[in-house]
Amino acid sequence: MAKKKNHNWCGILFIAAYGVFTIYVSRILGYLNKGKVIGKLSGTALGGIKESFVLFGIIFILAAVILFFREYIYKKGFEEAVDTEKGVAPHYFKK
Amino acid sequence: MAEEKDLENVKPDETLDVMGETCPIPETMAHKKLKKMSVGKVLEVYTDHSAAVENSFPSMLKKMNYPYCVKQTAPGEYTIKIRKTS
Amino acid sequence: MNPYFLEYSLVGIAGLLFGAALERGRMCFVLATNNIITAGDTKILEGILWAFGISVLIFGAVESLGIIPVQAAVQGVFPSGWYDLVGALFFGFGIGLCGACMSGLIFRASSGFTQNWMQLFGILIGTIFFAFIIFPMTNFLYWILHTIPWLGIKPGLSDYIPHEWFGKAVWGPFVVALIFGGFFMLFGLYLTKRRFKKIGEERGEKNYKEPVITWNMLKFKEPYSPRLGGLLFAVIAIIVLFASYYTVHKVAYLGVTTPYGSFDTYLLSPFINLYNVVGPYKASFLPKLSSNWFQIVPVAIPMTLMVLCTFAGATITAILGGEFKWRVPRRKMMFLQNFIGGVFTGVGARIALGCNIGTLWSGFLMFSWAGVLFLPTLVLGMYLALKFQELVW
């Protein structure tokens, strides 16, 4: 059968990209407020919204880093068991 | 008809490759292909749509009463073999 | 603490949960409909019915008990009208072509289906197409406000079903919730029972049952049962309701399409000053509302963060569950089909002022007619798309 392919790095990159986009949005919000596209947000509102976007951006990037470690360091000593019965998720067991 | 383990080693007569496509394409195309095939032949479907493997295919084949077997060939990739019995 | 920060953070957490519920529970309207039409399988529909039923019942109870005053809940009521019917038809056809609804799109795209990324791109293009071509050319807002008064936007509270039926009675919301939510819940339970009975008969087991939750599900070894997904949906709706009531917005609804419109704004605004293009025009209709270019809601709503979190949450669970894979369709025609479907989806969602989450589910949650109006043509559209694809492929 075809060679096993693991594309998890791609998903990890995606999560990191979401993090970057979230932080980008937090920067853009200030710009939009100036152009009155959002409406007139007060300073507190803009500050709070920006903070939460940055917070989640950082969370996503951290999640990407943790998943990266799980993928390439933690799982090194494990072998993948292909479960043909259920055919759903791959499980791992110690070699 | 429930899952049939003997099918795993049977050589398929027809194949259908629906990798990367989501519902309803895999089921619809398999259904069409099965309709055209003659009785007793085996169809092999390659798919990576897990929802199709978990739900749509089993219930569709149960309704049509065809035996089938599912095999995971790689993470997230499945091969389904279906025998047309009637 | 800054209330805005609190609200957005809580909604973000709800978004992560939402992503997990979507991806693990396979909550997709198209999948549910297709399973029913092609195979008579109701597993996913049960989950959706649970989600609708439980959340509607709790919302009704909360409003009747006065935990959240009706006045606050009513502010978020969706205006309903003919455009729900028209938009839902386009929307249903679009999502049928793509094989993923607005919520299904999120988990498909996050588990690596490239064709659903194409759909997302189509939605972004469709939204711009609607905002700059259809909206100004057809004088859309005028028609919304001035046609068929019995279905048009009614000012204030009159589109709130409990007030329409029972006046200002305190128990009104709960009775309406019992009618709608009770129907969903009972129908869901009946379908579950019927399915178990059928499987039990086939396998010769008398008391066949599938557990709602098991350890293997929590350890990401099995996908969630759709009913667990439905339960999580209800939890998310309640988190969003309380988070926004006790912080800033005072009204709560869930939306997925509007954030897509916001993404357009975020992506393009550094390059084009769109406020100058569309803003004054729309402002002439809506002098009191601060508007983004696509809809009558502001850009900076918590749902934007929620959708980003949903994408991230779904991707994380997909990786943990070993579902993530870069999936490219063999037939490249699928990209075109998904792009066209995405444009349909985007335009339809804009016409109906929401998608299957924002109008259908939230419509029921807000006890507005929007949900009821959205449903029949949505199903019709999905059915047409299914038949169309059977014909073509």
Coordinates of C-alpha atoms in Angstrom, one line a residue:
Chain A
M1 CA 0.0 0.0 0.0
A2 CA 1.0 3.6 -0.4
K3 CA 3.6 5.1 2.0
K4 CA 2.2 6.5 5.2
K5 CA 2.1 10.2 5.2
N6 CA 1.9 12.4 8.2
H7 CA 0.6 15.9 7.4
N8 CA 0.4 17.1 11.0
W9 CA 3.1 19.6 10.4
C10 CA 0.7 21.3 8.0
G11 CA -2.0 21.5 10.6
I12 CA 0.5 22.9 13.2
L13 CA 1.5 25.6 10.7
F14 CA -2.2 26.4 10.2
I15 CA -2.7 26.9 14.0
A16 CA 0.4 29.2 14.1
A17 CA -1.0 31.1 11.1
Y18 CA -4.3 31.6 12.9
G19 CA -2.3 33.0 15.7
V20 CA -0.5 35.4 13.5
F21 CA -3.8 36.4 11.8
T22 CA -5.4 37.0 15.1
I23 CA -2.6 39.3 16.2
Y24 CA -2.8 41.0 12.8
V25 CA -6.5 41.6 13.3
S26 CA -5.8 43.2 16.6
R27 CA -3.4 45.7 14.9
I28 CA -6.0 46.4 12.1
L29 CA -8.7 47.2 14.6
G30 CA -7.0 50.3 15.6
Y31 CA -6.7 51.4 12.0
L32 CA -10.3 50.6 11.3
N33 CA -11.5 52.6 14.3
K34 CA -9.7 55.6 12.9
G35 CA -11.5 55.2 9.6
K36 CA -14.8 54.9 11.5
V37 CA -15.6 51.6 9.9
I38 CA -16.2 49.9 13.2
G39 CA -18.2 52.7 14.6
K40 CA -17.0 54.8 17.4
L41 CA -15.3 52.5 19.9
S42 CA -14.1 54.0 23.1
G43 CA -10.5 53.7 24.2
T44 CA -11.4 51.0 26.8
A45 CA -13.4 49.0 24.3
L46 CA -10.6 49.1 21.7
G47 CA -8.0 48.2 24.4
G48 CA -10.0 45.3 25.7
I49 CA -10.8 43.9 22.3
K50 CA -7.1 44.2 21.2
E51 CA -5.9 42.6 24.3
S52 CA -8.2 39.6 23.9
F53 CA -7.2 39.1 20.3
V54 CA -3.5 39.3 21.2
L55 CA -4.2 36.8 24.1
F56 CA -5.7 34.3 21.8
G57 CA -3.1 34.8 19.1
I58 CA -0.5 33.9 21.7
I59 CA -2.6 30.9 22.8
F60 CA -2.7 29.6 19.3
I61 CA 1.0 30.0 18.8
L62 CA 1.7 28.3 22.1
A63 CA -0.7 25.5 21.1
A64 CA 1.2 25.1 17.8
V65 CA 4.5 24.9 19.7
I66 CA 3.1 22.3 22.1
L67 CA 1.7 20.2 19.3
F68 CA 5.0 20.5 17.5
F69 CA 6.7 19.0 20.5
R70 CA 4.1 16.3 20.8
E71 CA 4.5 15.4 17.2
Y72 CA 8.3 15.4 16.9
I73 CA 9.7 14.7 20.3
Y74 CA 7.1 13.0 22.5
K75 CA 6.0 10.6 19.8
K76 CA 9.5 9.5 18.8
G77 CA 9.5 6.4 20.9
F78 CA 6.0 5.3 19.9
E79 CA 4.8 3.3 17.0
E80 CA 1.6 3.8 15.3
A81 CA -1.0 1.1 15.5
V82 CA -3.3 0.9 12.5
D83 CA -6.7 0.0 13.8
T84 CA -8.6 -1.7 11.0
E85 CA -11.6 -2.6 13.2
K86 CA -12.8 0.9 13.8
G87 CA -10.8 2.6 11.1
V88 CA -10.9 5.9 12.9
A89 CA -8.0 7.4 14.7
P90 CA -4.5 6.1 14.9
H91 CA -3.4 5.1 18.3
Y92 CA 0.1 4.9 19.6
F93 CA 1.8 2.3 21.8
K94 CA 5.3 2.0 23.2
K95 CA 7.8 0.1 21.1
Chain B
M1 CA -25.5 -6.8 5.9
A2 CA -22.8 -6.5 8.4
E3 CA -19.1 -6.1 7.7
E4 CA -17.5 -9.0 6.1
K5 CA -13.9 -9.9 6.8
D6 CA -13.3 -12.2 3.9
L7 CA -13.6 -9.4 1.5
E8 CA -10.3 -8.0 2.7
N9 CA -8.3 -10.3 0.4
V10 CA -10.5 -10.3 -2.6
K11 CA -9.2 -8.6 -5.7
P12 CA -11.5 -5.8 -6.7
D13 CA -13.1 -5.7 -10.2
E14 CA -13.6 -2.0 -10.2
T15 CA -12.1 0.9 -8.3
L16 CA -13.3 4.3 -7.4
D17 CA -11.0 7.1 -6.3
V18 CA -12.7 9.9 -4.4
M19 CA -9.8 11.1 -2.3
G20 CA -10.2 14.6 -1.0
E21 CA -13.9 14.8 -1.8
T22 CA -16.6 15.3 0.8
C23 CA -20.1 14.1 1.1
P24 CA -22.2 13.5 -0.9
I25 CA -19.8 12.8 -3.7
P26 CA -18.3 9.5 -2.4
E27 CA -21.6 7.9 -1.7
T28 CA -23.3 9.2 -4.8
M29 CA -20.5 8.1 -7.1
A30 CA -20.2 4.7 -5.4
H31 CA -24.0 4.3 -5.6
K32 CA -23.9 5.0 -9.3
K33 CA -21.0 2.7 -10.0
L34 CA -22.6 -0.1 -8.0
K35 CA -25.7 0.3 -10.1
K36 CA -23.8 -0.2 -13.3
M37 CA -21.8 -3.3 -12.1
S38 CA -23.0 -6.8 -12.5
V39 CA -23.9 -9.0 -9.6
G40 CA -21.0 -10.7 -7.7
K41 CA -18.4 -8.1 -8.6
V42 CA -16.4 -6.2 -6.0
L43 CA -15.9 -2.4 -5.9
E44 CA -13.0 -0.8 -4.1
V45 CA -13.4 2.8 -3.0
Y46 CA -10.5 5.0 -1.8
T47 CA -11.6 7.8 0.4
D48 CA -10.2 10.1 3.1
H49 CA -13.5 11.4 4.3
S50 CA -13.9 9.9 7.7
A51 CA -17.5 10.9 8.1
A52 CA -18.3 8.9 5.0
V53 CA -16.6 5.8 6.5
E54 CA -18.2 6.2 9.9
N55 CA -21.7 7.1 8.9
S56 CA -22.7 7.4 5.3
F57 CA -21.3 4.3 3.7
P58 CA -22.3 1.8 6.4
S59 CA -25.9 3.0 6.5
M60 CA -26.2 3.3 2.7
L61 CA -24.8 -0.2 2.3
K62 CA -26.9 -1.6 5.1
K63 CA -29.9 -0.2 3.2
M64 CA -28.8 -1.8 0.0
N65 CA -27.8 -5.0 1.8
Y66 CA -24.4 -5.3 0.3
P67 CA -21.5 -6.8 2.4
Y68 CA -18.5 -4.5 2.7
C69 CA -15.2 -4.1 4.6
V70 CA -13.4 -1.0 5.7
K71 CA -9.6 -0.9 6.0
Q72 CA -7.5 2.0 7.2
T73 CA -4.5 2.2 4.9
A74 CA -2.9 5.3 6.4
P75 CA -3.9 7.9 9.0
G76 CA -7.1 9.3 7.6
E77 CA -7.1 7.1 4.5
Y78 CA -9.5 4.3 4.0
T79 CA -10.3 1.6 1.5
I80 CA -13.8 0.2 1.4
K81 CA -14.5 -3.0 -0.5
I82 CA -18.1 -3.6 -1.4
R83 CA -19.5 -6.8 -3.0
K84 CA -22.6 -6.4 -5.1
T85 CA -24.8 -9.3 -4.2
S86 CA -28.1 -8.5 -5.8
Chain C
M1 CA -11.1 44.0 34.6
N2 CA -11.9 45.4 31.3
P3 CA -15.4 44.1 30.5
Y4 CA -14.6 44.0 26.8
F5 CA -11.5 41.8 27.4
L6 CA -13.6 39.5 29.6
E7 CA -16.4 39.1 27.0
Y8 CA -14.1 38.5 24.1
S9 CA -12.0 36.0 26.1
L10 CA -15.0 34.0 27.3
V11 CA -16.5 34.0 23.8
G12 CA -13.0 32.8 22.5
I13 CA -13.1 29.9 24.9
A14 CA -16.6 29.1 23.7
G15 CA -15.2 29.2 20.2
L16 CA -12.5 26.6 21.0
L17 CA -15.1 24.3 22.4
F18 CA -17.3 25.0 19.4
G19 CA -14.5 23.8 17.1
A20 CA -14.0 20.7 19.1
A21 CA -17.7 19.9 19.1
L22 CA -17.9 20.5 15.4
E23 CA -14.9 18.4 14.5
R24 CA -15.4 15.6 16.9
G25 CA -19.1 15.4 16.6
R26 CA -19.2 15.8 12.8
M27 CA -21.9 18.4 13.1
C28 CA -22.8 19.3 9.6
F29 CA -26.2 20.0 8.2
V30 CA -25.3 18.8 4.7
L31 CA -24.0 15.5 6.1
A32 CA -27.1 15.1 8.1
T33 CA -29.4 15.8 5.1
N34 CA -27.4 13.6 2.7
N35 CA -27.4 10.7 5.2
I36 CA -31.1 10.9 5.5
I37 CA -31.8 11.2 1.8
T38 CA -29.3 8.6 0.6
A39 CA -29.2 6.2 3.5
G40 CA -32.1 6.9 5.9
D41 CA -29.5 7.4 8.7
T42 CA -30.5 9.9 11.3
K43 CA -27.4 9.8 13.6
I44 CA -26.2 13.3 12.9
L45 CA -29.7 14.8 12.7
E46 CA -30.2 13.6 16.3
G47 CA -27.2 15.6 17.4
I48 CA -28.5 18.7 15.7
L49 CA -31.9 18.2 17.2
W50 CA -30.3 17.9 20.7
A51 CA -28.4 21.0 20.1
F52 CA -31.5 23.0 19.1
G53 CA -33.8 21.4 21.7
I54 CA -31.6 21.8 24.8
S55 CA -30.4 25.3 24.0
V56 CA -33.9 26.6 23.1
L57 CA -35.4 25.1 26.3
I58 CA -32.7 26.7 28.5
F59 CA -33.0 30.0 26.8
G60 CA -36.7 30.0 27.3
A61 CA -36.3 29.1 31.0
V62 CA -33.7 31.8 31.5
E63 CA -35.9 34.4 30.0
S64 CA -39.0 33.4 31.9
L65 CA -37.2 33.2 35.2
G66 CA -36.0 36.7 34.7
I67 CA -32.3 35.8 35.0
I68 CA -31.8 37.7 31.8
P69 CA -34.6 40.2 31.2
V70 CA -36.6 39.7 28.1
Q71 CA -35.8 43.3 27.1
A72 CA -32.1 42.3 26.8
A73 CA -32.8 39.1 25.0
V74 CA -35.1 40.8 22.6
Q75 CA -32.5 43.3 21.4
G76 CA -30.8 40.5 19.5
V77 CA -33.9 39.2 17.9
F78 CA -33.5 38.5 14.2
P79 CA -35.7 40.4 11.9
S80 CA -37.3 37.9 9.6
G81 CA -38.8 38.3 6.1
W82 CA -39.0 37.1 2.6
Y83 CA -35.2 37.4 2.3
D84 CA -34.8 34.5 4.7
L85 CA -36.7 32.3 2.3
V86 CA -34.7 33.5 -0.8
G87 CA -31.4 33.6 0.9
A88 CA -31.8 30.1 2.4
L89 CA -32.5 28.7 -1.1
F90 CA -29.2 30.1 -2.5
F91 CA -27.4 29.1 0.7
G92 CA -28.8 25.6 0.7
F93 CA -27.9 25.1 -2.9
G94 CA -24.4 26.4 -2.3
I95 CA -23.7 24.3 0.7
G96 CA -25.1 21.3 -1.0
L97 CA -22.7 21.8 -3.9
C98 CA -19.7 22.1 -1.5
G99 CA -20.9 19.3 0.8
A100 CA -20.4 21.5 3.9
C101 CA -22.5 24.0 5.6
M102 CA -21.1 27.1 7.3
S103 CA -20.2 25.1 10.4
G104 CA -19.3 21.9 8.5
L105 CA -16.9 24.1 6.4
I106 CA -15.0 25.0 9.5
F107 CA -14.2 21.5 10.5
R108 CA -13.6 20.2 7.0
A109 CA -11.2 23.0 6.3
S110 CA -9.5 22.5 9.6
S111 CA -9.0 18.8 8.9
G112 CA -7.3 19.7 5.7
F113 CA -9.8 19.5 2.9
T114 CA -8.5 21.8 0.3
Q115 CA -11.8 22.0 -1.5
N116 CA -13.4 23.5 1.5
W117 CA -10.6 26.2 1.6
M118 CA -11.8 26.9 -1.9
Q119 CA -15.3 27.2 -0.6
L120 CA -14.2 29.6 2.0
F121 CA -12.4 31.7 -0.7
G122 CA -15.7 31.5 -2.7
I123 CA -17.6 32.8 0.3
L124 CA -15.2 35.7 0.8
I125 CA -15.6 36.6 -2.9
G126 CA -19.3 36.2 -2.8
T127 CA -19.6 38.5 0.2
I128 CA -17.7 41.2 -1.6
F129 CA -19.7 40.6 -4.8
F130 CA -22.9 41.0 -2.7
A131 CA -21.7 44.1 -0.9
F132 CA -20.5 46.0 -4.0
I133 CA -22.7 44.8 -6.8
I134 CA -25.9 43.2 -5.6
F135 CA -26.5 45.4 -2.5
P136 CA -26.2 48.8 -4.2
M137 CA -27.5 47.8 -7.6
T138 CA -30.7 46.2 -6.4
N139 CA -31.3 48.7 -3.6
F140 CA -31.5 45.7 -1.4
L141 CA -32.1 47.5 1.9
Y142 CA -35.1 49.4 0.5
W143 CA -36.7 46.1 -0.5
I144 CA -36.0 44.6 2.9
L145 CA -37.6 47.5 4.7
H146 CA -40.5 48.1 2.4
T147 CA -41.9 44.9 1.0
I148 CA -44.5 42.5 2.3
P149 CA -45.0 44.1 5.7
W150 CA -46.2 40.9 7.4
L151 CA -42.8 39.4 6.7
G152 CA -40.6 42.5 6.8
I153 CA -38.6 43.9 9.7
K154 CA -40.9 45.0 12.4
P155 CA -39.7 47.6 14.8
G156 CA -39.0 46.7 18.3
L157 CA -40.4 43.6 19.9
S158 CA -43.0 42.5 17.5
D159 CA -40.9 39.8 15.9
Y160 CA -40.5 38.1 19.2
I161 CA -42.8 35.1 19.1
P162 CA -43.7 35.0 22.9
H163 CA -44.9 38.6 22.7
E164 CA -46.8 37.9 19.5
W165 CA -48.6 35.0 21.0
F166 CA -48.9 35.7 24.7
G167 CA -48.5 39.4 25.1
K168 CA -46.2 40.4 27.9
A169 CA -46.8 37.3 30.0
V170 CA -43.8 36.2 32.0
W171 CA -44.2 32.6 31.1
G172 CA -44.5 33.3 27.4
P173 CA -40.9 32.6 26.5
F174 CA -40.9 29.3 28.4
V175 CA -44.1 28.1 26.7
V176 CA -42.7 29.0 23.3
A177 CA -39.5 27.2 24.2
L178 CA -41.5 24.2 25.3
I179 CA -43.3 24.1 22.0
F180 CA -40.2 24.5 19.8
G181 CA -37.5 23.0 22.0
G182 CA -39.8 20.2 23.2
F183 CA -40.6 19.3 19.6
F184 CA -36.9 19.2 18.7
M185 CA -36.0 17.2 21.8
L186 CA -38.8 14.7 21.5
F187 CA -38.2 14.2 17.8
G188 CA -34.5 13.7 18.5
L189 CA -35.2 11.1 21.3
Y190 CA -37.7 9.3 19.1
L191 CA -35.2 9.1 16.2
T192 CA -32.5 7.8 18.5
K193 CA -34.9 5.1 19.9
R194 CA -36.0 4.1 16.4
R195 CA -32.4 3.8 15.2
F196 CA -31.3 1.7 18.2
K197 CA -34.3 -0.5 17.7
K198 CA -33.5 -1.0 14.1
I199 CA -29.8 -1.8 14.7
G200 CA -30.8 -4.0 17.6
E201 CA -33.1 -6.1 15.4
E202 CA -30.4 -6.5 12.8
R203 CA -27.7 -7.6 15.3
G204 CA -30.1 -9.6 17.4
E205 CA -29.3 -7.6 20.5
K206 CA -32.4 -6.7 22.5
N207 CA -31.2 -3.6 24.2
Y208 CA -28.8 -2.1 21.7
K209 CA -27.5 1.3 22.8
E210 CA -24.8 3.7 21.9
P211 CA -23.3 5.7 24.8
V212 CA -23.5 9.5 24.6
I213 CA -20.0 9.8 26.1
T214 CA -17.2 7.3 26.7
W215 CA -13.6 7.6 27.8
N216 CA -12.3 6.9 24.3
M217 CA -14.1 9.9 23.0
L218 CA -12.5 12.2 25.6
K219 CA -9.1 10.6 24.8
F220 CA -9.6 11.5 21.1
K221 CA -9.6 7.8 20.1
E222 CA -13.1 7.9 18.9
P223 CA -15.2 10.7 17.4
Y224 CA -17.8 12.1 19.6
S225 CA -21.3 10.8 19.3
P226 CA -23.3 13.6 17.5
R227 CA -25.5 13.8 20.6
L228 CA -22.5 14.8 22.7
G229 CA -21.7 17.4 20.0
G230 CA -25.2 18.7 20.3
L231 CA -24.9 18.9 24.1
L232 CA -21.7 20.9 23.7
F233 CA -23.4 23.2 21.2
A234 CA -26.0 24.0 23.9
V235 CA -23.3 24.7 26.4
I236 CA -21.6 27.1 24.0
A237 CA -24.8 29.0 23.3
I238 CA -25.3 29.4 27.1
I239 CA -21.7 30.5 27.7
V240 CA -22.1 33.1 24.9
L241 CA -25.4 34.3 26.3
F242 CA -24.2 34.8 29.8
A243 CA -20.8 36.1 28.8
S244 CA -22.2 38.9 26.7
Y245 CA -25.1 39.7 29.0
Y246 CA -22.9 40.2 32.1
T247 CA -20.2 42.1 30.2
V248 CA -20.8 44.5 27.3
H249 CA -23.1 43.5 24.5
K250 CA -26.2 42.6 26.5
V251 CA -27.4 40.6 23.6
A252 CA -26.2 37.2 22.4
Y253 CA -26.3 35.5 19.2
L254 CA -24.0 33.1 17.4
G255 CA -22.9 34.0 13.9
V256 CA -20.5 32.6 11.5
T257 CA -21.1 34.5 8.2
T258 CA -20.7 38.0 9.6
P259 CA -17.2 37.2 10.8
Y260 CA -16.4 36.1 7.2
G261 CA -17.5 39.5 6.1
S262 CA -15.2 40.9 8.8
F263 CA -12.3 38.9 7.5
D264 CA -12.8 40.6 4.2
T265 CA -12.6 43.9 5.9
Y266 CA -9.5 43.0 7.9
L267 CA -7.7 41.6 4.8
L268 CA -8.5 44.4 2.4
S269 CA -8.8 47.5 4.5
P270 CA -5.0 48.2 4.6
F271 CA -5.2 48.5 0.8
I272 CA -8.6 50.1 0.0
N273 CA -10.4 52.6 2.0
L274 CA -13.7 51.0 1.7
Y275 CA -15.6 53.2 4.1
N276 CA -15.4 56.0 1.5
V277 CA -16.8 53.7 -1.2
V278 CA -19.7 52.2 0.6
G279 CA -20.0 53.9 3.9
P280 CA -21.8 57.1 3.0
Y281 CA -24.3 55.2 0.8
K282 CA -25.2 52.8 3.6
A283 CA -25.1 55.5 6.1
S284 CA -27.9 57.3 4.3
F285 CA -30.1 54.3 5.0
L286 CA -28.8 53.5 8.5
P287 CA -27.9 56.7 10.1
K288 CA -28.0 55.3 13.6
L289 CA -26.1 52.1 13.1
S290 CA -22.4 51.9 12.9
S291 CA -22.0 49.6 9.9
N292 CA -19.4 47.6 8.3
W293 CA -19.6 47.3 4.6
F294 CA -21.5 44.1 4.5
Q295 CA -24.1 44.1 7.1
I296 CA -25.9 46.2 9.7
V297 CA -23.6 45.0 12.5
P298 CA -20.3 46.5 13.5
V299 CA -17.0 44.8 12.5
A300 CA -15.7 44.4 16.0
I301 CA -18.1 41.8 17.3
P302 CA -17.0 39.0 19.5
M303 CA -18.0 36.4 16.9
T304 CA -15.0 37.3 14.8
L305 CA -12.8 36.1 17.5
M306 CA -15.1 33.1 18.0
V307 CA -14.8 32.0 14.4
L308 CA -11.0 32.3 14.6
C309 CA -11.0 30.2 17.8
T310 CA -13.4 27.7 16.2
F311 CA -10.9 27.2 13.3
A312 CA -8.0 26.7 15.7
G313 CA -10.0 24.5 18.0
A314 CA -11.1 22.2 15.2
T315 CA -7.6 22.0 13.8
I316 CA -6.2 21.1 17.2
T317 CA -8.7 18.3 17.8
A318 CA -8.2 17.1 14.2
I319 CA -4.5 16.7 14.9
L320 CA -5.0 15.1 18.3
G321 CA -7.5 12.7 16.8
G322 CA -5.2 11.8 14.0
E323 CA -7.7 13.2 11.4
F324 CA -5.6 15.9 9.9
K325 CA -4.4 15.3 6.4
W326 CA -3.8 17.5 3.4
R327 CA -6.5 16.3 1.1
V328 CA -6.5 17.3 -2.5
P329 CA -9.4 16.1 -4.6
R330 CA -8.3 13.9 -7.5
R331 CA -10.7 15.6 -9.9
K332 CA -9.7 19.2 -10.1
M333 CA -13.2 20.1 -11.3
M334 CA -14.1 19.9 -7.6
F335 CA -12.2 23.2 -7.0
L336 CA -14.4 25.0 -9.5
Q337 CA -17.6 23.4 -8.1
N338 CA -16.6 24.4 -4.6
F339 CA -15.7 27.9 -5.6
I340 CA -19.1 28.4 -7.3
G341 CA -20.8 26.7 -4.4
G342 CA -18.9 29.1 -2.1
V343 CA -20.1 32.2 -4.0
F344 CA -23.7 30.9 -3.8
T345 CA -23.2 30.3 -0.1
G346 CA -21.8 33.7 0.5
V347 CA -24.5 35.6 -1.5
G348 CA -27.3 33.5 0.0
A349 CA -26.0 34.0 3.6
R350 CA -25.9 37.8 2.9
I351 CA -29.4 37.9 1.5
A352 CA -30.8 35.9 4.4
L353 CA -28.7 38.0 6.9
G354 CA -27.1 34.9 8.3
C355 CA -26.3 31.3 7.8
N356 CA -27.4 28.0 9.3
I357 CA -25.9 29.1 12.6
G358 CA -26.5 32.8 12.6
T359 CA -30.1 32.7 11.3
L360 CA -31.4 29.1 11.7
W361 CA -30.1 28.2 15.1
S362 CA -29.9 31.7 16.6
G363 CA -33.3 32.4 15.1
F364 CA -34.8 29.7 17.2
L365 CA -32.8 30.7 20.2
M366 CA -34.1 34.3 19.9
F367 CA -37.6 33.0 19.3
S368 CA -37.8 34.8 16.0
W369 CA -39.6 33.6 12.9
A370 CA -36.2 33.8 11.1
G371 CA -35.3 30.2 12.1
V372 CA -38.7 28.8 10.9
L373 CA -38.5 30.7 7.6
F374 CA -34.9 29.6 7.0
L375 CA -35.5 25.9 7.3
P376 CA -37.8 24.8 4.5
T377 CA -36.0 26.5 1.6
L378 CA -32.6 25.5 3.1
V379 CA -33.6 21.8 2.9
L380 CA -35.1 22.4 -0.6
G381 CA -31.8 24.0 -1.7
M382 CA -29.7 21.1 -0.3
Y383 CA -32.0 18.6 -1.9
L384 CA -31.8 20.3 -5.3
A385 CA -28.0 20.4 -5.0
L386 CA -27.9 16.7 -4.2
K387 CA -30.1 15.8 -7.2
F388 CA -28.0 18.2 -9.4
Q389 CA -24.8 16.4 -8.4
E390 CA -26.4 13.0 -8.9
L391 CA -27.3 14.2 -12.4
V392 CA -23.9 15.6 -13.3
W393 CA -21.4 13.3 -11.7

